[in-house]
């Protein structure tokens, strides 16, 4: 999580590294996979290569595992299987007393299991996840670039809106992750792209037709049949090229509304040069993720989760706003930019009478955003009770202060 101290301890704490917890082991019937928290998703996909199995894990191989799952976790497979955290059979961890416990949906620690499915890092130190495997011998995935024209922009926005309404409902195997980027590395202007995904071998799913020619013409395209192993490895060079850069996320949520989509897009890219033009190097990216009702339905398994998103409240669009930059002194400009976008968007949406859902995706949220305030109030009370039950002295709240703590909600 690219927030200062979010994964850190305070000066009185002891740093415990889980990088050595690299266990990966299939159950005898291959129905579950035991995953140590020191792995990344690329390690998991590589381990499962040639097994015909996969996991409802991260979309990129470089992403870590425990924080991803305890924040919910959006996967390519989520439109069919729900949150990554909805696809856990058990969690093993060390609670504040020092006891090692294994929590499942129906054992004595079922309340802890529920809390760890989206309640963050207030409850235990995770030593292992037992994840449910899914059949996925081949997937079709890749990144398509569409160029920089105004027509491209409008059709890209239309495609997001239509996929939010229909795509995820019509095709549970399909996912699209659109992004628009600008900055010092984009001399030709804002560039529009999408990561497209199909669970199987199909480059021509009707649900993805708005993301292909003749509606959206590609300037480059890597969408092809492959495996999750090959996909997770293919992006490593790109991440090496930005390694060491600073990064900030901020998240907004709307219902699937074409006007809201336009307002957020236009506000974001209008404010970029006003706030970021003095930076020597930066990349500003807007990623509006269409989230279907089916996503919410698929997540309501194994006792549910603290987010408890209502399918009838969908579909949503969740907007990840990110800025890559180089030096610490630019932090104030980035912070001012993200805050200005947030405030201006909310003001403009209110002026148009456009309501927003309260939910904010924890894993994309910025420091200070009201994440738990978007959870049902009864679930927040339950999370606080569970935190007090397993950590009455607030060891994980005070000694590991980063991230979002239920005690502070």
XYZ file of C-alpha atoms in Angstrom:
409
model
C 0.000 0.000 0.000
C 1.765 3.191 -1.145
C 1.097 5.253 1.977
C 3.881 6.253 4.322
C 3.921 3.993 7.416
C 0.925 1.939 6.255
C 2.993 -1.242 6.538
C 5.298 0.048 9.246
C 5.715 0.012 13.021
C 6.206 2.941 15.368
C 9.482 3.664 17.121
C 8.651 1.483 20.115
C 7.761 -1.597 18.092
C 9.669 -4.603 16.823
C 9.720 -5.218 13.080
C 8.683 -8.764 12.196
C 9.390 -9.741 8.610
C 7.209 -12.402 6.995
C 9.362 -12.614 3.865
C 10.507 -16.112 4.843
C 6.958 -17.467 5.025
C 7.072 -18.807 1.464
C 5.179 -22.052 1.830
C 3.098 -23.142 -1.163
C 1.411 -26.549 -0.974
C -1.641 -28.063 -2.639
C -4.002 -30.180 -0.581
C -4.058 -33.894 -1.532
C -7.155 -33.394 -3.710
C -5.869 -30.050 -5.087
C -9.012 -28.283 -3.882
C -7.077 -25.790 -1.761
C -3.644 -24.196 -1.747
C -1.717 -23.282 1.413
C -0.079 -19.897 0.849
C 2.506 -18.241 3.104
C 2.328 -14.444 3.437
C 5.870 -13.946 2.145
C 4.780 -14.844 -1.385
C 3.569 -12.546 -4.119
C 0.790 -13.512 -6.505
C 3.348 -14.211 -9.214
C 4.860 -16.907 -6.969
C 1.425 -18.462 -6.523
C 0.604 -18.491 -10.238
C 4.030 -19.911 -11.059
C 3.570 -22.703 -8.488
C 0.215 -23.615 -10.026
C 1.530 -23.638 -13.593
C 0.647 -26.854 -15.468
C -1.813 -27.932 -12.749
C -4.903 -26.599 -14.552
C -5.703 -24.672 -11.365
C -5.591 -21.046 -10.355
C -6.521 -18.821 -7.419
C -8.772 -15.781 -7.066
C -5.712 -13.614 -6.538
C -4.190 -10.327 -7.637
C -4.336 -9.093 -11.209
C -0.600 -8.366 -11.186
C 2.113 -10.765 -10.084
C 4.087 -8.157 -8.105
C 1.235 -7.602 -5.618
C 1.641 -8.984 -2.097
C -0.868 -11.308 -0.463
C -1.902 -10.660 3.172
C -2.839 -6.977 2.851
C -4.568 -7.672 -0.444
C -6.836 -10.318 1.094
C -7.567 -8.542 4.385
C -8.754 -5.540 2.339
C -11.058 -7.743 0.224
C -8.974 -8.058 -2.923
C -10.101 -7.456 -6.525
C -9.160 -10.274 -8.899
C -9.686 -10.906 -12.597
C -11.828 -13.828 -11.418
C -13.938 -11.757 -9.003
C -16.841 -11.218 -11.385
C -17.392 -14.979 -11.210
C -16.132 -15.859 -7.724
C -16.298 -12.620 -5.719
C -13.636 -10.990 -3.573
C -10.337 -12.791 -3.168
C -11.245 -12.973 0.522
C -14.456 -14.822 -0.419
C -12.301 -17.681 -1.660
C -10.478 -18.620 1.532
C -11.041 -21.895 3.356
C -9.021 -20.967 6.447
C -6.595 -18.409 7.866
C -3.818 -19.211 10.338
C -2.271 -16.444 12.396
C -0.825 -15.295 15.693
C -3.250 -13.346 17.876
C -2.112 -10.765 20.450
C -1.844 -13.361 23.247
C 0.809 -15.195 21.229
C -1.488 -18.132 20.487
C -1.452 -19.540 16.972
C -5.002 -20.132 15.782
C -6.644 -21.325 12.584
C -9.923 -19.622 11.711
C -12.549 -21.089 9.395
C -16.129 -20.053 8.551
C -17.560 -22.567 11.037
C -15.067 -23.230 13.838
C -14.603 -21.458 17.184
C -12.724 -18.643 15.445
C -15.340 -17.977 12.771
C -15.715 -14.388 13.984
C -11.995 -13.807 13.391
C -12.290 -15.420 9.958
C -15.096 -12.986 9.085
C -13.104 -9.977 10.317
C -10.065 -10.930 8.240
C -12.160 -10.947 5.050
C -12.006 -7.169 4.718
C -11.479 -5.699 8.175
C -7.811 -4.856 7.694
C -4.825 -5.458 9.938
C -6.190 -4.982 13.475
C -6.632 -8.625 14.447
C -3.679 -10.982 13.937
C -0.358 -11.605 12.226
C -1.171 -13.913 9.313
C 1.112 -16.903 8.876
C -0.900 -18.804 6.240
C -3.960 -18.645 4.028
C -5.666 -21.771 2.775
C -7.163 -20.652 -0.539
C -9.752 -22.428 -2.648
C -8.469 -23.359 -6.092
C -10.468 -22.855 -9.292
C -10.154 -24.488 -12.728
C -8.265 -22.157 -15.084
C -5.871 -24.021 -17.404
C -5.937 -21.129 -19.882
C -7.029 -17.502 -19.701
C -7.228 -14.761 -22.291
C -5.687 -11.545 -21.005
C -3.741 -8.539 -22.218
C -3.496 -4.783 -22.441
C -5.011 -2.822 -25.304
C -4.065 0.785 -26.059
C -6.505 2.975 -27.950
C -4.683 6.264 -28.486
C -5.335 9.834 -27.464
C -8.151 11.309 -29.581
C -11.298 12.933 -28.225
C -13.443 10.321 -29.996
C -11.402 7.595 -28.287
C -11.984 9.258 -24.921
C -15.771 9.418 -25.342
C -16.063 5.833 -26.601
C -13.772 4.631 -23.814
C -16.059 6.287 -21.252
C -19.144 4.822 -22.960
C -17.559 1.357 -22.904
C -16.910 1.597 -19.150
C -20.485 2.653 -18.461
C -21.984 -0.102 -20.616
C -19.734 -2.775 -19.130
C -20.755 -1.693 -15.629
C -24.427 -2.091 -16.571
C -24.291 -5.201 -18.723
C -20.844 -6.714 -19.253
C -20.296 -8.194 -15.815
C -23.868 -9.493 -15.731
C -23.815 -11.052 -19.210
C -20.361 -12.607 -18.872
C -19.135 -13.695 -15.455
C -15.859 -14.796 -17.039
C -15.111 -11.284 -18.356
C -13.294 -8.441 -16.678
C -12.045 -5.101 -17.920
C -9.733 -2.708 -16.065
C -9.602 0.598 -17.963
C -6.919 3.240 -17.360
C -6.192 6.709 -18.699
C -2.740 8.195 -18.097
C -1.012 11.497 -18.633
C 2.224 13.112 -17.475
C 5.787 13.812 -18.453
C 6.083 10.379 -20.106
C 3.072 11.054 -22.371
C 4.059 13.834 -24.821
C 1.064 13.144 -27.093
C -1.514 13.674 -24.354
C -3.782 11.451 -22.281
C -3.575 7.815 -23.409
C -6.512 5.426 -23.019
C -5.990 1.708 -22.360
C -7.719 -1.338 -20.870
C -6.629 -4.640 -19.376
C -9.096 -7.167 -20.772
C -9.633 -10.631 -19.303
C -11.622 -13.740 -20.148
C -11.575 -16.892 -18.020
C -10.959 -19.343 -20.878
C -9.730 -19.225 -24.457
C -11.770 -16.567 -26.252
C -10.544 -13.310 -27.777
C -13.995 -12.428 -29.132
C -16.419 -12.563 -26.202
C -19.520 -10.470 -27.074
C -19.353 -8.852 -23.616
C -16.011 -7.287 -24.611
C -17.129 -6.135 -28.073
C -17.188 -2.448 -27.076
C -13.488 -2.737 -26.295
C -12.547 -3.860 -29.800
C -12.658 -2.591 -33.375
C -14.656 -1.054 -34.971
C -15.995 0.681 -31.843
C -12.613 1.241 -30.180
C -9.659 0.906 -32.526
C -6.467 -0.386 -30.946
C -3.069 1.190 -31.485
C -1.476 -1.813 -29.772
C -2.892 -5.022 -28.301
C -1.525 -7.996 -26.329
C -4.924 -9.619 -25.613
C -4.343 -13.337 -26.253
C -4.723 -16.808 -24.770
C -2.089 -17.517 -22.130
C -1.773 -18.666 -18.520
C -1.815 -16.670 -15.311
C 1.831 -17.655 -14.870
C 2.860 -16.160 -18.200
C 0.708 -13.063 -17.637
C 2.139 -12.391 -14.172
C 5.672 -12.631 -15.531
C 5.048 -10.512 -18.621
C 4.675 -7.269 -16.667
C 7.855 -7.557 -14.608
C 9.956 -5.442 -16.986
C 7.422 -2.631 -16.851
C 7.487 -2.617 -13.066
C 11.279 -2.677 -13.050
C 11.193 0.538 -15.102
C 9.250 2.385 -12.371
C 10.890 0.725 -9.378
C 11.901 3.308 -6.810
C 9.318 5.902 -7.809
C 6.980 7.215 -5.150
C 3.289 6.428 -5.550
C 0.004 7.686 -4.127
C -3.496 6.251 -4.445
C -6.862 7.867 -3.793
C -10.264 6.281 -4.392
C -13.753 7.493 -5.252
C -16.982 5.527 -5.710
C -20.089 6.211 -7.770
C -23.048 4.264 -8.971
C -22.929 3.396 -12.682
C -23.816 6.841 -14.024
C -22.477 8.196 -17.311
C -22.610 11.797 -16.065
C -20.594 10.928 -12.963
C -18.019 9.128 -15.089
C -17.611 12.208 -17.297
C -17.367 14.580 -14.333
C -14.657 12.559 -12.605
C -12.671 12.073 -15.810
C -12.811 15.717 -16.808
C -12.085 17.015 -13.306
C -9.084 14.720 -12.877
C -7.421 15.669 -16.143
C -8.300 19.359 -15.867
C -6.591 19.604 -12.477
C -3.470 17.628 -13.434
C -1.591 20.544 -15.102
C -2.776 23.022 -12.467
C -1.249 21.032 -9.597
C 1.448 18.797 -11.114
C 3.069 20.776 -13.945
C 5.979 21.841 -11.703
C 7.007 18.225 -11.080
C 10.037 17.112 -13.078
C 8.633 13.614 -13.558
C 5.134 12.296 -12.916
C 2.476 9.948 -14.273
C -1.149 10.573 -13.264
C -3.581 7.722 -13.925
C -7.333 7.383 -13.568
C -8.661 3.812 -13.403
C -12.477 3.590 -13.360
C -13.304 -0.024 -12.485
C -16.848 -1.171 -13.387
C -18.142 -3.412 -10.576
C -21.241 -5.465 -11.368
C -24.071 -6.754 -9.194
C -22.750 -10.231 -9.896
C -19.479 -9.296 -8.182
C -21.412 -8.509 -4.996
C -23.568 -11.650 -5.278
C -20.565 -13.927 -5.734
C -18.950 -12.532 -2.577
C -21.799 -13.576 -0.271
C -20.402 -17.003 0.588
C -18.792 -18.623 3.643
C -20.398 -16.308 6.153
C -20.069 -13.082 4.199
C -17.669 -10.212 4.852
C -17.505 -6.897 6.728
C -18.165 -4.839 3.567
C -21.508 -6.614 2.995
C -22.176 -4.878 -0.318
C -25.774 -5.263 -1.481
C -26.144 -6.550 -5.063
C -29.275 -4.450 -5.455
C -27.188 -1.355 -4.677
C -25.013 -2.025 -7.740
C -23.575 -1.681 -10.197
C -20.811 0.659 -9.032
C -17.783 2.246 -10.620
C -14.740 2.510 -8.344
C -12.129 5.069 -9.390
C -8.509 4.510 -8.464
C -6.571 7.757 -8.855
C -2.805 7.302 -8.726
C 0.245 9.507 -9.140
C 3.800 8.270 -9.683
C 6.511 10.837 -8.922
C 10.176 10.951 -7.997
C 11.066 13.034 -4.955
C 9.678 13.564 -1.463
C 9.342 17.335 -1.837
C 6.672 16.754 -4.515
C 4.414 15.088 -1.941
C 2.666 18.352 -1.080
C 1.737 18.950 -4.729
C 0.420 15.407 -5.126
C -1.587 15.671 -1.906
C -3.065 19.003 -2.975
C -3.985 17.562 -6.369
C -5.760 14.490 -4.991
C -7.597 16.528 -2.380
C -8.674 19.080 -4.994
C -10.037 16.353 -7.277
C -11.932 14.743 -4.388
C -13.494 18.023 -3.259
C -14.357 19.288 -6.744
C -15.885 15.979 -7.826
C -18.077 15.739 -4.740
C -19.219 19.344 -5.212
C -20.071 18.807 -8.881
C -21.850 15.497 -8.289
C -23.944 17.079 -5.535
C -24.823 19.996 -7.812
C -26.083 17.491 -10.402
C -28.066 15.562 -7.797
C -25.872 12.474 -8.295
C -25.621 10.376 -5.130
C -22.523 8.361 -4.265
C -22.247 5.062 -2.388
C -20.431 5.411 0.928
C -18.221 2.389 0.297
C -14.532 3.025 -0.487
C -12.269 0.122 -1.475
C -9.702 -0.170 1.319
C -6.825 -1.359 -0.852
C -6.955 1.725 -3.091
C -7.770 4.292 -0.399
C -5.582 7.222 0.586
C -4.450 8.134 4.079
C -7.310 9.809 5.913
C -10.113 8.538 3.675
C -13.127 7.259 5.694
C -12.925 3.591 4.740
C -14.750 1.933 7.641
C -17.361 4.684 7.647
C -18.509 3.153 4.362
C -19.102 -0.264 5.946
C -22.495 -1.025 7.536
C -22.531 0.504 11.039
C -23.463 -2.806 12.657
C -20.497 -4.495 10.974
C -18.120 -1.809 12.246
C -19.430 -2.383 15.775
C -18.899 -6.124 15.285
C -15.342 -5.541 14.014
C -14.575 -3.470 17.103
C -15.915 -6.210 19.370
C -13.804 -8.832 17.585
C -10.736 -6.621 17.802
C -11.305 -6.187 21.558
C -11.871 -9.939 22.007
C -8.606 -10.983 20.340
C -6.473 -7.915 21.108
C -7.793 -6.201 24.262
C -4.538 -4.291 24.801
C -4.566 -3.029 21.176
C -1.155 -4.465 20.306
C -1.862 -4.495 16.569
C -3.507 -1.084 16.714
C -0.786 0.778 18.611
C 2.375 -1.170 17.820
C 1.467 -1.551 14.130
C -0.247 1.808 13.536
C -0.278 1.932 9.738
C -3.308 1.313 7.560
C -6.943 1.542 8.650
C -7.734 0.553 12.229
C -11.274 -0.327 13.255
C -10.616 1.226 16.674
C -10.341 4.615 14.970
C -13.479 4.328 12.840
